Each structure stands twice: as C-alpha cells, then as structure tokens.
Coordinates of C-alpha atoms in Angstrom, one line a residue:
M1 CA -16.5 -16.9 23.0
L2 CA -14.0 -19.5 21.6
M3 CA -14.0 -18.0 18.1
K4 CA -13.4 -14.5 19.5
Q5 CA -10.3 -15.9 21.2
A6 CA -9.0 -17.4 18.0
V7 CA -9.7 -14.2 16.2
A8 CA -7.8 -12.1 18.7
H9 CA -4.7 -14.2 18.2
L10 CA -5.0 -14.5 14.4
A11 CA -5.8 -11.0 13.4
P12 CA -2.3 -9.5 14.2
L13 CA -0.6 -12.3 12.3
T14 CA -2.7 -12.0 9.2
G15 CA -2.9 -8.2 8.8
L16 CA -6.7 -8.4 8.6
D17 CA -9.1 -6.9 11.0
E18 CA -10.9 -9.1 13.5
E19 CA -14.2 -8.9 11.7
E20 CA -12.6 -10.1 8.5
V21 CA -10.9 -13.0 10.3
L22 CA -14.2 -14.0 12.0
K23 CA -15.9 -14.2 8.6
L24 CA -13.1 -16.4 7.2
L25 CA -13.0 -18.9 10.0
E26 CA -14.4 -22.3 9.2
I27 CA -15.4 -25.4 11.1
P28 CA -13.4 -28.4 9.9
P29 CA -15.4 -31.2 8.3
Q30 CA -14.1 -33.8 10.8
P31 CA -13.8 -33.1 14.6
E32 CA -10.3 -34.6 14.7
L33 CA -9.0 -31.9 12.5
G34 CA -9.7 -29.2 15.1
D35 CA -12.3 -26.8 16.4
A36 CA -11.7 -24.1 13.8
A37 CA -9.7 -23.5 10.7
F38 CA -8.4 -20.4 9.1
P39 CA -7.9 -20.6 5.2
C40 CA -4.9 -18.7 4.0
F41 CA -5.9 -18.3 0.3
V42 CA -6.9 -14.6 0.9
L43 CA -3.3 -13.8 2.0
A44 CA -1.5 -15.4 -1.1
K45 CA -1.6 -12.3 -3.3
S46 CA -0.4 -9.7 -0.8
R47 CA 2.3 -12.0 0.6
K48 CA 3.3 -13.5 -2.8
K49 CA 3.5 -16.9 -1.3
A50 CA 1.6 -20.2 -1.6
P51 CA -1.3 -20.6 0.9
A52 CA 0.3 -23.7 2.4
A53 CA 3.6 -21.8 3.1
I54 CA 1.6 -18.9 4.7
A55 CA -0.3 -21.4 6.9
A56 CA 3.0 -22.9 8.1
E57 CA 4.3 -19.5 9.0
I58 CA 1.2 -18.4 10.9
A59 CA 0.9 -21.8 12.8
G60 CA 4.5 -21.4 13.8
E61 CA 3.9 -18.0 15.3
L62 CA 0.8 -18.8 17.2
K63 CA 2.0 -19.3 20.7
T64 CA -0.8 -19.3 23.3
A65 CA -2.2 -21.5 26.1
D66 CA -5.7 -21.0 24.6
F67 CA -5.2 -23.5 21.8
T68 CA -2.8 -25.3 19.7
A69 CA -2.3 -24.6 16.0
V70 CA -1.0 -26.7 13.2
A71 CA -0.8 -26.2 9.4
A72 CA -2.8 -28.6 7.3
G73 CA -2.1 -27.6 3.7
P74 CA -3.5 -24.1 3.1
Y75 CA -5.3 -24.1 6.5
V76 CA -4.3 -23.3 10.0
N77 CA -6.2 -25.8 12.1
I78 CA -7.0 -24.8 15.7
Q79 CA -7.7 -27.1 18.6
F80 CA -8.8 -25.3 21.8
N81 CA -7.4 -26.3 25.1
R82 CA -10.2 -28.3 26.7
E83 CA -8.4 -28.2 30.1
K84 CA -8.6 -24.4 30.1
W85 CA -12.0 -23.9 28.5
S86 CA -14.4 -26.7 29.6
T87 CA -15.2 -25.4 33.1
E88 CA -15.2 -21.7 32.0
L89 CA -17.6 -22.4 29.1
L90 CA -19.9 -24.4 31.2
E91 CA -20.1 -21.7 33.9
W92 CA -20.8 -19.2 31.2
V93 CA -23.7 -21.0 29.6
N94 CA -25.0 -21.7 33.1
Q95 CA -25.4 -18.0 33.9
P96 CA -29.0 -16.7 34.1
S97 CA -28.1 -13.8 31.7
F98 CA -26.6 -16.2 29.1
G99 CA -28.2 -15.7 25.6
K100 CA -29.7 -12.3 26.4
L101 CA -28.4 -9.8 23.9
K102 CA -28.5 -6.0 24.1
I103 CA -28.0 -5.2 20.5
G104 CA -31.6 -3.7 20.3
E105 CA -30.9 -1.0 22.8
D106 CA -34.7 -0.9 23.6
A107 CA -35.6 0.3 20.1
R108 CA -39.3 -0.2 19.4
V109 CA -39.9 -2.7 16.5
L110 CA -43.5 -2.9 15.3
I111 CA -44.2 -6.2 13.6
D112 CA -47.2 -6.4 11.2
M113 CA -48.2 -10.1 11.2
S114 CA -50.9 -12.7 10.6
S115 CA -53.4 -10.2 8.9
P116 CA -56.2 -12.7 7.9
N117 CA -59.1 -11.4 5.8
I118 CA -62.4 -11.0 7.5
A119 CA -65.2 -13.4 6.3
K120 CA -62.5 -15.9 5.1
P121 CA -61.4 -19.1 6.7
F122 CA -58.2 -19.3 8.7
G123 CA -56.5 -21.7 6.4
I124 CA -53.1 -23.3 6.4
G125 CA -51.9 -20.5 4.1
H126 CA -52.3 -18.0 7.0
L127 CA -49.9 -20.0 9.1
R128 CA -46.7 -18.6 7.8
S129 CA -47.2 -14.9 8.5
T130 CA -48.6 -15.8 11.9
V131 CA -45.8 -18.1 13.2
I132 CA -43.0 -16.2 11.5
G133 CA -44.2 -12.9 13.0
A134 CA -44.7 -14.5 16.4
A135 CA -41.2 -16.0 16.3
L136 CA -39.7 -12.6 15.3
Y137 CA -41.5 -11.0 18.2
R138 CA -39.8 -13.3 20.6
L139 CA -36.4 -13.2 18.9
Y140 CA -36.4 -9.3 18.9
S141 CA -37.3 -9.3 22.6
E142 CA -34.5 -11.8 23.4
A143 CA -32.0 -9.5 21.5
G144 CA -32.9 -6.4 23.6
Y145 CA -35.5 -4.7 21.4
V146 CA -39.0 -3.7 22.5
P147 CA -41.3 -5.6 20.0
V148 CA -44.9 -4.6 19.3
S149 CA -47.1 -7.0 17.4
V150 CA -50.0 -5.8 15.3
N151 CA -52.6 -8.0 13.7
H152 CA -53.5 -5.9 10.6
L153 CA -56.9 -7.4 9.8
G154 CA -58.1 -7.3 6.2
D155 CA -61.4 -5.9 7.2
W156 CA -61.8 -3.3 4.4
G157 CA -61.7 -3.2 0.7
T158 CA -63.6 -4.2 -2.5
Q159 CA -63.7 -7.8 -1.2
F160 CA -66.5 -6.7 1.2
G161 CA -68.4 -5.2 -1.7
K162 CA -68.2 -8.8 -3.3
Q163 CA -69.2 -10.4 0.0
I164 CA -72.2 -8.3 0.5
A165 CA -73.3 -8.5 -3.1
A166 CA -73.1 -12.3 -2.9
Y167 CA -75.0 -12.4 0.3
K168 CA -77.7 -10.1 -1.1
R169 CA -78.2 -12.4 -4.1
W170 CA -77.7 -15.9 -2.6
G171 CA -77.4 -15.6 1.1
N172 CA -79.2 -17.8 3.6
D173 CA -79.5 -16.3 7.1
E174 CA -79.9 -19.7 8.7
A175 CA -76.8 -21.2 7.0
L176 CA -74.8 -18.0 7.7
Q177 CA -75.6 -18.2 11.5
A178 CA -75.0 -22.0 11.7
E179 CA -71.6 -21.9 9.9
P180 CA -70.6 -18.3 9.2
I181 CA -67.1 -18.8 7.9
R182 CA -67.8 -21.8 5.7
T183 CA -71.0 -20.1 4.3
S184 CA -69.1 -16.8 3.7
L185 CA -66.5 -18.7 1.8
E186 CA -69.1 -20.5 -0.3
L187 CA -70.7 -17.1 -1.2
Y188 CA -67.3 -15.6 -2.0
V189 CA -66.4 -18.5 -4.3
R190 CA -69.8 -18.4 -6.0
F191 CA -69.4 -14.7 -6.6
H192 CA -66.2 -15.2 -8.6
D193 CA -67.7 -18.1 -10.5
E194 CA -70.8 -16.1 -11.4
A195 CA -68.8 -13.0 -12.3
E196 CA -67.0 -14.8 -15.0
K197 CA -70.4 -15.2 -16.7
D198 CA -72.1 -12.0 -15.5
P199 CA -69.6 -8.9 -15.5
T200 CA -72.4 -6.7 -13.9
L201 CA -71.6 -8.5 -10.6
E202 CA -68.3 -6.6 -10.4
T203 CA -70.1 -3.3 -10.8
E204 CA -72.6 -4.3 -8.1
A205 CA -69.7 -5.2 -5.7
R206 CA -68.0 -1.9 -6.3
E207 CA -71.2 -0.1 -5.6
W208 CA -71.7 -1.9 -2.3
F209 CA -68.1 -1.1 -1.2
R210 CA -68.8 2.6 -2.1
K211 CA -71.9 2.4 0.1
L212 CA -69.8 0.9 2.9
E213 CA -67.3 3.7 2.7
Q214 CA -70.1 6.2 2.8
G215 CA -71.6 4.6 5.9
D216 CA -74.7 2.9 4.4
E217 CA -76.6 1.3 7.3
E218 CA -77.2 -2.1 5.7
A219 CA -73.7 -2.3 4.4
R220 CA -72.3 -1.5 7.8
R221 CA -74.6 -4.0 9.5
L222 CA -73.4 -6.9 7.3
W223 CA -69.8 -5.8 7.5
T224 CA -70.0 -5.7 11.4
F225 CA -71.5 -9.2 11.5
F226 CA -68.7 -10.6 9.3
V227 CA -66.1 -9.0 11.5
E228 CA -67.6 -10.4 14.7
V229 CA -67.9 -14.0 13.6
S230 CA -64.5 -14.0 11.9
M231 CA -62.8 -12.8 15.1
K232 CA -64.3 -15.6 17.1
E233 CA -62.8 -18.1 14.6
F234 CA -59.4 -16.3 14.5
D235 CA -59.1 -16.1 18.3
R236 CA -59.6 -19.9 18.6
M237 CA -56.7 -20.5 16.2
Y238 CA -54.5 -18.0 17.9
E239 CA -55.1 -19.6 21.3
R240 CA -54.0 -23.0 19.9
L241 CA -50.9 -21.5 18.2
N242 CA -50.0 -19.7 21.5
V243 CA -50.0 -16.4 19.6
Q244 CA -50.9 -13.1 21.2
F245 CA -51.0 -9.5 19.8
D246 CA -50.3 -6.2 21.5
H247 CA -52.8 -4.6 19.0
T248 CA -55.5 -5.9 16.7
L249 CA -56.3 -3.1 14.3
G250 CA -58.0 -3.7 11.0
E251 CA -57.6 -1.6 7.9
S252 CA -60.9 0.1 8.8
F253 CA -59.2 1.7 11.8
Y254 CA -57.3 3.9 9.4
N255 CA -60.3 5.1 7.4
D256 CA -60.4 8.5 9.1
K257 CA -56.6 8.9 8.8
M258 CA -56.3 8.5 5.0
G259 CA -57.7 11.9 4.2
A260 CA -54.7 13.6 5.8
V261 CA -52.3 11.5 3.8
V262 CA -54.1 12.3 0.5
E263 CA -54.0 16.0 1.4
D264 CA -50.3 15.8 2.3
L265 CA -49.6 14.2 -1.1
K266 CA -51.5 17.0 -2.9
T267 CA -49.8 19.7 -0.9
K268 CA -46.4 18.2 -1.7
G269 CA -47.3 18.0 -5.4
L270 CA -46.9 14.3 -5.6
L271 CA -50.4 13.4 -6.7
E272 CA -51.2 13.2 -10.5
E273 CA -54.2 12.3 -12.4
S274 CA -54.1 9.2 -14.6
D275 CA -57.1 8.0 -16.5
G276 CA -59.4 9.5 -13.8
A277 CA -57.4 8.0 -11.0
L278 CA -54.9 9.7 -8.7
V279 CA -51.4 8.3 -8.6
V280 CA -47.8 9.0 -7.4
R281 CA -45.4 8.4 -10.2
L282 CA -42.3 6.4 -9.4
E283 CA -40.5 6.3 -12.7
E284 CA -37.3 7.5 -11.0
E285 CA -37.4 4.4 -8.7
N286 CA -38.0 2.2 -11.8
M287 CA -41.4 1.3 -10.6
P288 CA -45.0 1.7 -12.0
P289 CA -47.2 4.5 -10.6
C290 CA -48.6 3.9 -7.1
L291 CA -52.4 4.2 -7.2
I292 CA -53.8 6.3 -4.4
I293 CA -57.5 7.0 -5.3
K294 CA -59.3 4.8 -7.9
K295 CA -61.5 6.2 -10.7
D296 CA -64.7 5.7 -8.6
G297 CA -63.2 7.8 -5.7
T298 CA -62.6 4.8 -3.4
T299 CA -59.3 4.1 -1.6
I300 CA -57.0 1.2 -2.2
Y301 CA -54.4 -0.8 -0.3
P302 CA -51.5 1.7 -0.8
T303 CA -53.6 4.6 0.6
R304 CA -54.4 2.7 3.8
D305 CA -50.8 1.4 4.2
L306 CA -49.5 4.9 3.9
A307 CA -51.8 6.1 6.6
T308 CA -51.0 3.0 8.7
A309 CA -47.2 3.6 8.5
V310 CA -47.6 7.3 9.5
Y311 CA -49.8 6.3 12.5
R312 CA -47.4 3.6 13.6
H313 CA -44.4 5.9 13.6
D314 CA -46.1 9.1 14.9
V315 CA -48.6 7.6 17.4
M316 CA -47.3 4.2 18.3
K317 CA -43.7 5.5 18.3
A318 CA -42.1 2.7 16.3
D319 CA -38.5 3.0 15.5
K320 CA -38.7 0.2 12.9
L321 CA -41.6 -1.2 11.0
L322 CA -41.6 -4.8 9.8
Y323 CA -44.2 -6.2 7.5
V324 CA -44.4 -10.1 7.6
V325 CA -46.3 -10.5 4.3
G326 CA -46.0 -12.9 1.5
G327 CA -43.4 -12.4 -1.2
E328 CA -46.0 -11.7 -3.9
Q329 CA -46.5 -8.3 -2.2
K330 CA -42.9 -7.2 -2.9
L331 CA -43.8 -4.5 -5.4
H332 CA -46.6 -3.1 -3.2
F333 CA -44.3 -2.5 -0.3
K334 CA -41.5 -1.1 -2.5
Q335 CA -44.0 1.4 -3.8
V336 CA -45.4 2.4 -0.4
F337 CA -41.9 2.8 1.1
A338 CA -40.9 4.9 -1.9
V339 CA -44.0 7.2 -1.6
L340 CA -43.2 7.6 2.1
S341 CA -39.6 8.6 1.2
R342 CA -40.9 11.0 -1.5
M343 CA -43.1 12.6 1.3
G344 CA -40.0 13.4 3.2
Y345 CA -40.2 10.8 5.9
E346 CA -36.6 9.8 6.7
W347 CA -37.9 7.0 8.8
A348 CA -39.1 5.2 5.7
A349 CA -35.6 3.8 5.5
N350 CA -36.6 1.8 8.6
C351 CA -39.6 0.2 7.0
E352 CA -38.9 -3.4 5.8
H353 CA -40.9 -6.0 4.1
I354 CA -40.2 -9.5 5.5
P355 CA -41.4 -11.7 2.6
F356 CA -42.0 -15.5 2.8
G357 CA -42.5 -18.2 0.2
L358 CA -45.7 -19.8 -0.8
M359 CA -47.1 -22.6 1.2
R360 CA -48.6 -25.7 -0.6
F361 CA -50.2 -28.4 1.4
E362 CA -49.1 -31.8 0.2
G363 CA -48.8 -30.4 -3.4
R364 CA -51.9 -28.3 -3.4
K365 CA -51.8 -24.5 -3.9
M366 CA -54.4 -22.6 -1.9
S367 CA -56.9 -20.1 -3.5
T368 CA -59.7 -18.5 -1.5
R369 CA -61.4 -17.3 -4.6
R370 CA -61.6 -20.9 -5.9
G371 CA -62.5 -22.4 -2.5
K372 CA -59.2 -24.4 -2.4
V373 CA -58.6 -23.8 1.3
V374 CA -57.2 -26.3 3.8
F375 CA -58.7 -25.2 7.1
L376 CA -55.9 -24.8 9.7
Q377 CA -58.2 -26.1 12.5
E378 CA -58.6 -29.4 10.6
V379 CA -54.8 -29.7 10.1
L380 CA -54.1 -29.1 13.8
D381 CA -56.8 -31.6 14.8
E382 CA -55.3 -34.2 12.6
A383 CA -51.8 -33.5 13.8
V384 CA -52.9 -33.9 17.4
A385 CA -54.7 -37.1 16.7
R386 CA -51.6 -38.6 15.0
A387 CA -49.4 -37.4 17.9
L388 CA -51.8 -39.0 20.4
Q389 CA -51.7 -42.3 18.6
I390 CA -47.9 -42.4 18.6
I391 CA -47.8 -41.4 22.4
E392 CA -50.3 -44.1 23.3
E393 CA -48.2 -46.7 21.5
K394 CA -44.9 -45.6 23.1
N395 CA -46.1 -44.6 26.5
P396 CA -49.7 -45.9 27.2
H397 CA -49.6 -44.9 30.8
L398 CA -48.6 -41.3 30.3
E399 CA -50.5 -38.8 32.4
N400 CA -52.1 -35.8 30.6
A401 CA -51.6 -37.6 27.3
Q402 CA -54.2 -35.4 25.5
D403 CA -52.4 -32.2 26.6
V404 CA -49.0 -33.6 25.6
A405 CA -50.5 -34.6 22.2
E406 CA -51.8 -31.1 21.7
A407 CA -48.3 -29.6 22.5
V408 CA -46.7 -32.1 20.2
G409 CA -49.2 -32.0 17.3
V410 CA -49.5 -28.2 17.2
G411 CA -45.8 -27.8 17.8
A412 CA -45.1 -30.1 15.0
I413 CA -47.0 -27.9 12.6
V414 CA -45.4 -24.7 13.8
F415 CA -41.8 -26.2 13.9
G416 CA -42.4 -27.8 10.5
D417 CA -43.0 -24.4 9.0
L418 CA -40.3 -22.5 10.9
R419 CA -37.5 -25.0 10.1
N420 CA -37.7 -23.8 6.5
N421 CA -35.9 -20.8 5.2
R422 CA -38.8 -18.3 5.1
L423 CA -38.1 -17.3 1.5
N424 CA -38.5 -20.8 0.3
D425 CA -41.8 -22.2 -0.9
V426 CA -43.0 -24.9 1.4
D427 CA -44.8 -28.1 0.4
F428 CA -46.1 -29.0 3.8
S429 CA -46.4 -32.7 4.7
L430 CA -48.3 -33.6 7.8
E431 CA -46.9 -37.0 8.0
S432 CA -43.3 -35.7 7.9
A433 CA -44.0 -32.9 10.4
V434 CA -45.4 -35.2 13.1
S435 CA -42.7 -37.8 12.9
F436 CA -40.6 -38.3 16.0
E437 CA -37.5 -39.0 13.8
G438 CA -35.6 -36.7 11.6
E439 CA -35.4 -32.9 11.7
T440 CA -38.8 -32.3 13.3
G441 CA -40.4 -30.6 16.3
P442 CA -41.4 -33.9 17.9
Y443 CA -37.8 -35.1 17.7
V444 CA -36.6 -32.0 19.6
Q445 CA -39.4 -32.2 22.1
Y446 CA -38.7 -36.0 22.7
T447 CA -35.0 -35.2 23.3
Y448 CA -36.1 -32.7 26.0
A449 CA -38.3 -35.3 27.6
R450 CA -35.3 -37.7 27.5
I451 CA -33.1 -35.2 29.2
N452 CA -35.7 -34.8 32.0
S453 CA -35.7 -38.5 32.4
V454 CA -31.9 -38.5 32.9
L455 CA -32.1 -35.6 35.4
A456 CA -34.8 -37.5 37.3
K457 CA -32.4 -40.4 37.6
V458 CA -29.7 -38.0 38.9
K459 CA -32.1 -36.7 41.5
D460 CA -33.0 -40.2 42.7
A461 CA -29.2 -41.1 42.8
N462 CA -28.1 -38.0 44.6
N463 CA -30.2 -37.2 47.7
D464 CA -27.9 -34.4 48.6
S465 CA -28.8 -32.3 45.6
E466 CA -31.8 -29.9 46.0
N467 CA -34.7 -30.2 43.5
G468 CA -32.5 -32.2 41.2
Q469 CA -30.1 -29.2 40.7
V470 CA -26.5 -30.5 40.8
T471 CA -23.8 -27.9 41.7
S472 CA -21.0 -27.3 39.3
S473 CA -17.7 -29.0 39.8
N474 CA -14.3 -27.4 39.4
D475 CA -12.3 -30.6 39.5
T476 CA -9.4 -30.8 37.1
E477 CA -8.7 -34.4 36.6
F478 CA -6.7 -35.1 33.4
D479 CA -5.8 -38.2 31.5
V480 CA -2.3 -39.1 30.3
A481 CA -3.0 -37.3 27.0
G482 CA -3.3 -34.0 28.8
R483 CA -7.0 -33.6 28.1
S484 CA -9.7 -33.3 30.8
A485 CA -11.0 -36.6 31.6
K486 CA -14.5 -35.2 32.1
V487 CA -14.6 -33.8 28.5
G488 CA -15.0 -36.4 25.9
D489 CA -15.4 -35.7 22.2
A490 CA -19.2 -35.8 22.4
S491 CA -19.5 -33.6 25.5
W492 CA -17.0 -31.1 24.1
T493 CA -19.0 -30.9 20.8
L494 CA -22.2 -30.3 22.8
L495 CA -20.6 -27.7 25.0
K496 CA -19.2 -25.7 22.1
L497 CA -22.7 -25.7 20.5
L498 CA -24.3 -24.5 23.7
A499 CA -21.7 -21.7 23.9
D500 CA -22.5 -20.7 20.2
Y501 CA -26.1 -19.9 21.0
P502 CA -25.7 -16.0 21.2
Q503 CA -24.2 -16.1 17.6
Y504 CA -27.2 -18.0 16.3
L505 CA -29.6 -15.6 18.0
E506 CA -27.8 -12.6 16.6
K507 CA -27.9 -14.2 13.1
A508 CA -31.6 -15.0 13.4
V509 CA -32.5 -11.4 14.3
G510 CA -30.1 -9.9 11.7
R511 CA -31.7 -12.0 8.9
N512 CA -35.2 -12.0 10.3
E513 CA -34.9 -15.7 10.0
P514 CA -36.5 -18.0 12.6
S515 CA -35.2 -21.1 10.8
V516 CA -31.7 -20.3 12.2
I517 CA -33.0 -21.1 15.7
A518 CA -35.1 -24.1 14.5
K519 CA -32.0 -25.6 13.0
Y520 CA -30.0 -24.8 16.1
A521 CA -32.6 -26.7 18.2
I522 CA -32.2 -29.7 15.8
D523 CA -28.4 -29.6 16.0
L524 CA -28.5 -29.3 19.8
A525 CA -30.9 -32.3 20.1
Q526 CA -28.7 -34.4 17.8
A527 CA -25.5 -33.4 19.7
F528 CA -27.1 -34.3 23.0
N529 CA -28.3 -37.6 21.7
R530 CA -24.7 -38.4 20.6
F531 CA -23.4 -37.4 24.0
Y532 CA -26.1 -39.5 25.7
H533 CA -25.1 -42.6 23.8
A534 CA -21.4 -42.0 24.1
E535 CA -20.8 -40.9 27.7
R536 CA -22.5 -42.0 30.9
I537 CA -24.3 -39.3 32.8
A538 CA -26.4 -40.3 35.9
D539 CA -24.1 -43.2 36.7
A540 CA -20.9 -41.6 35.5
P541 CA -17.8 -41.9 37.7
A542 CA -17.8 -39.4 40.6
E543 CA -15.0 -37.2 39.1
V544 CA -16.9 -36.5 35.9
R545 CA -20.6 -36.8 36.9
P546 CA -21.1 -33.1 38.1
F547 CA -19.7 -31.8 34.8
R548 CA -21.9 -34.1 32.6
V549 CA -25.0 -33.5 34.7
N550 CA -24.6 -29.8 34.5
L551 CA -23.9 -30.0 30.8
T552 CA -27.2 -32.0 30.5
K553 CA -29.1 -29.4 32.6
C554 CA -27.8 -26.5 30.4
T555 CA -28.8 -28.4 27.3
A556 CA -32.4 -28.8 28.6
E557 CA -32.6 -25.1 29.4
R558 CA -31.4 -24.1 25.9
I559 CA -33.7 -26.5 24.1
V560 CA -36.7 -25.1 26.1
R561 CA -35.6 -21.6 25.3
S562 CA -35.1 -22.3 21.6
L563 CA -38.5 -24.0 21.4
Y564 CA -40.1 -21.0 23.3
L565 CA -38.6 -18.6 20.7
L566 CA -40.3 -20.5 18.0
G567 CA -43.7 -20.8 19.9
V568 CA -43.5 -24.5 20.6
R569 CA -44.2 -26.0 24.0
A570 CA -41.8 -28.6 25.5
P571 CA -43.5 -31.3 27.5
E572 CA -41.4 -32.7 30.3
R573 CA -42.6 -36.2 29.7
M574 CA -43.7 -37.9 26.4

C-alpha cells in the first residue's frame, strides 16, 4: 500500500510508468534514511544531468501529505507520514480479507507432487517434493486459484521387474511380511550389486516387467502386495507431515490410456523407428529424441507422462500443470512438453516443471540403489525427541508437551527445508533445524507462543475486553516532533512489514517459491521481538496501549497464517 502511494507520486515526475518505478524503488539500509528510496541513475542519460541534481529536482517537486522527500546524493529518500498512515495501515491488516489475493481468477492448477516409488522407503530425499508441493498448494489457494494435488506414485516401470526378479531369487516371505519396506530395499540393493557381476539379471528383470504389463498372474500378485504395504508406510508419513492429496494415482492408472497417445503420435506422423525403438525426434528443439516405445515393446516414462498430461487436461480440467520434481529431470520434462506441443496441444505452454535441488543429509548423498537411504520416520522421531528435551528444560510443567514437541520437531524439518531456495542443493542439519535460535521454524513458533503470552497478560489486565480481543483505537496523540506518540521506530517497522504481506505472497506464487514466505515469517518474528524489547505492550500507557496490542494481535495472525502456508503448526504455548 505504501509503496504504491510513493509510485503514484513519483511516476509523473520521472517520466517512467508506475511498474518501472516500483521495480526501481529500494529500501534504505538504515531506517533513519527513510522508508523508501528512488535511485535517479536511470534518468541521467535522458535528462543529461548528474543523478544527484535530478534527485534534488524531484525531491523539490514532491509536495504531498503522504510523505516527505529529501535528496541524498543520487537518491530521493522518502519518509512516510506516520500520523497519516499508522491507523489506516493497522485497520487494513486487521481486516478478515487481508492477504487474500484474487490473481488466480479460479483457474485450476494441478500440482504433481511427492511421487514416491512403491517398494522403496520414504526417505529424507522424498521430503522436498512433498513439502514444496504442499506449500505451493496452499499458496495458490491463498492467491485465488483452485489447486488440485496429485500424488503420482511410481508404481510402474522396469524397477518392478527388478524387484520381482530379486524376490524370486532371494526373497523370504517371513522377512517380507515382518518388515516389507526394509526387506524390499535390501532386495533392490542386492539386485544391483549382483547385476554388476551377472548381466543376465537385467534380462530377467525386463522379462518380469514384460509379464507384468501383459497381466501375468504371479507378477500382478507381487506387484499388488508391494503397492499395498508401501501405501501404509507412505500414509503414516503424510499424516505426520500434515499433507493431504486430492488424488493418489500411480503411473499404472494410465496404462490403458497410453495406447491412444501412441496411436495419435503415429497418426500425426511424429513417431519414427530408431534401432528398433520408436521415438519422436526433437532436433529442431535442440534436444535428443524422446523415446516412446523401447525395443522390447514396453513403455517408458515419457509415454506415461504424455498420457498423464492429456488426462489431466481433458478429464481433470486443469488449466495449468505443475510438476514438482527434482532438477535432474529437467531434460525429461522439456522433451515431454515439446512432444505435447508437436501434437498440437496449445495448452502445453501451461505445463511447467518446478525443479528443486538435491538434498544431502549432513553431507551424505542418498541413493536407493546403493541402500544409502535416511528414513524420514527416523529423522522425524529424532527431531521430536530433541524438541521434547528442550521443552522439558525450558518449561517442565507444560501441558501436552509431547504434542507440542511433535509440532515443533516435525515443523522444524519442514521449515528447515522450505526456508531454502528450492533450486539450491540442501545439506540438511538436524541440529540446526531444531534450534530455537536463528532462522528456524522453532524460533518462529516460539515467537508466536511469546505473543500469546503477551495477549494473555492483556486479557488479565483488561477485563472489559471480550476474549482477549482489544478494540482498535483511533486516538491521534502526537509528540512535539510531530510524529504519532503510539508509533515508535520498532512498531512502525513491524507495521510496514505486516502491510507488505500481499507482496510477499504474490512473489511466492509468481516464482513458485515457498522460501519467500518462510523468510517473511522469520523477518516478521525478528521484527516483533525487536518491538517487544523496545516498546511496552500489555502495560503501555493508556493512549498507546490499544494500538500496540492490536499490532501484536495482527502479528500473531500473520505468523500463524505464514506457518500454515508452509505446513507448520503453531502451538500457543511452548
């Protein structure tokens, strides 16, 4: 809101449009320099003047009650009128509709996320797609879209030929029933170890997958077993992570839909034979051919993803398709989208791969084939145990300590991932994530608990307020400097940050970047703690107490909302 006011006054004086001015506006490095700064370097060439001279001219022409403007070298520094804006901003951020955007216009956005492989453990490596996708789901909903989440299970492909071949050679039914996931992993790892010495294993695996595709009874029986036990494991993890799906559809769901896609490719003259396989050539797009049918007649990932995309657009009525999948699949999705475009589907332009970086766990790279898997359940259990230990030390009489520890421990893992730019590789440190200090989830959660403690004191001190909700004040007491006595530097900084929330949300959605909201939550918690230490709240003078209490209440609401968007619970007491 504030920046838009500055832009409206600056644009006519600069000759630039409002969007250009908004992009150029900066936040001064020190608060005493002002609330915003416009750099005049961009105008030097057209005006044939030094930037400092231009800044002086523009500052002299800016006459408004909204703010004061002064030239500081090549910058026009702007200080907003706190008397004018403090009450207006607080009332705005206190509205129930605050932060709800309508930029989506109810467009349906289908989010392909999580997508673990059947018969494999739910490891720490699966965390990123799951929590990034879940955060995007909430962010898009907040911005006025209609999100649809799909868990695209890896329940088909040659990996099942390997799994069945391994089971047939070395499987133990008793061990498989007792610990199906760990035993399946051991079999899968052994297969790859043995295949290095015995190449016939790969042939055996391909034959089992061929049987599976043709409906062989034994192959289907084992495949069904692996799917059922895997889903039980996955569902436990999703419940702890507070992640739900609108649809859970594995790759196998699209088996009867691939034939139509292959025929369509043939009809349109896009399929070509290459060494016995069928491909779509993409030389014009500077990409290698996209393999559709392998030499042995079996399908492959691109075939299923083409059928999946068509189904999602035609049947599920998605306007936009997002694929939250690791960055190593970049070429695969470029090929799939290019083939869709070649097939004449204009909506292919609305398909987007949302890549993310590799996750290492305390320096270790995960590999299912080598058995280097860190089980997510074990990481969550350890995080909760550490959180409980800290809580018992700080607040030994806390009720529901175990539930709070669960919220803090699991939240620490989720927040610890999402605070990173999704494109960056993450070397995850459990100790750092669970810390109550620094830029962590527990720090933000603890700040929220502190706010609730403050509001409880307000309720005790003000018996006339109902349920601890203090009504807003419109008093206009001002000090001799002409600034509102109720708006100190710390409260003004906090208020401005609260008012900036819609911009952060729009940026997060526009970039498909949950870390924008995670960093906003950290900034908000830090700004509140500075306000808490600098200005009295519950026992503040009567003329400023309503403003500060309402500012505190609005901060609590925004922290809770930000954590919700990230999939993190906010305990009221810690």
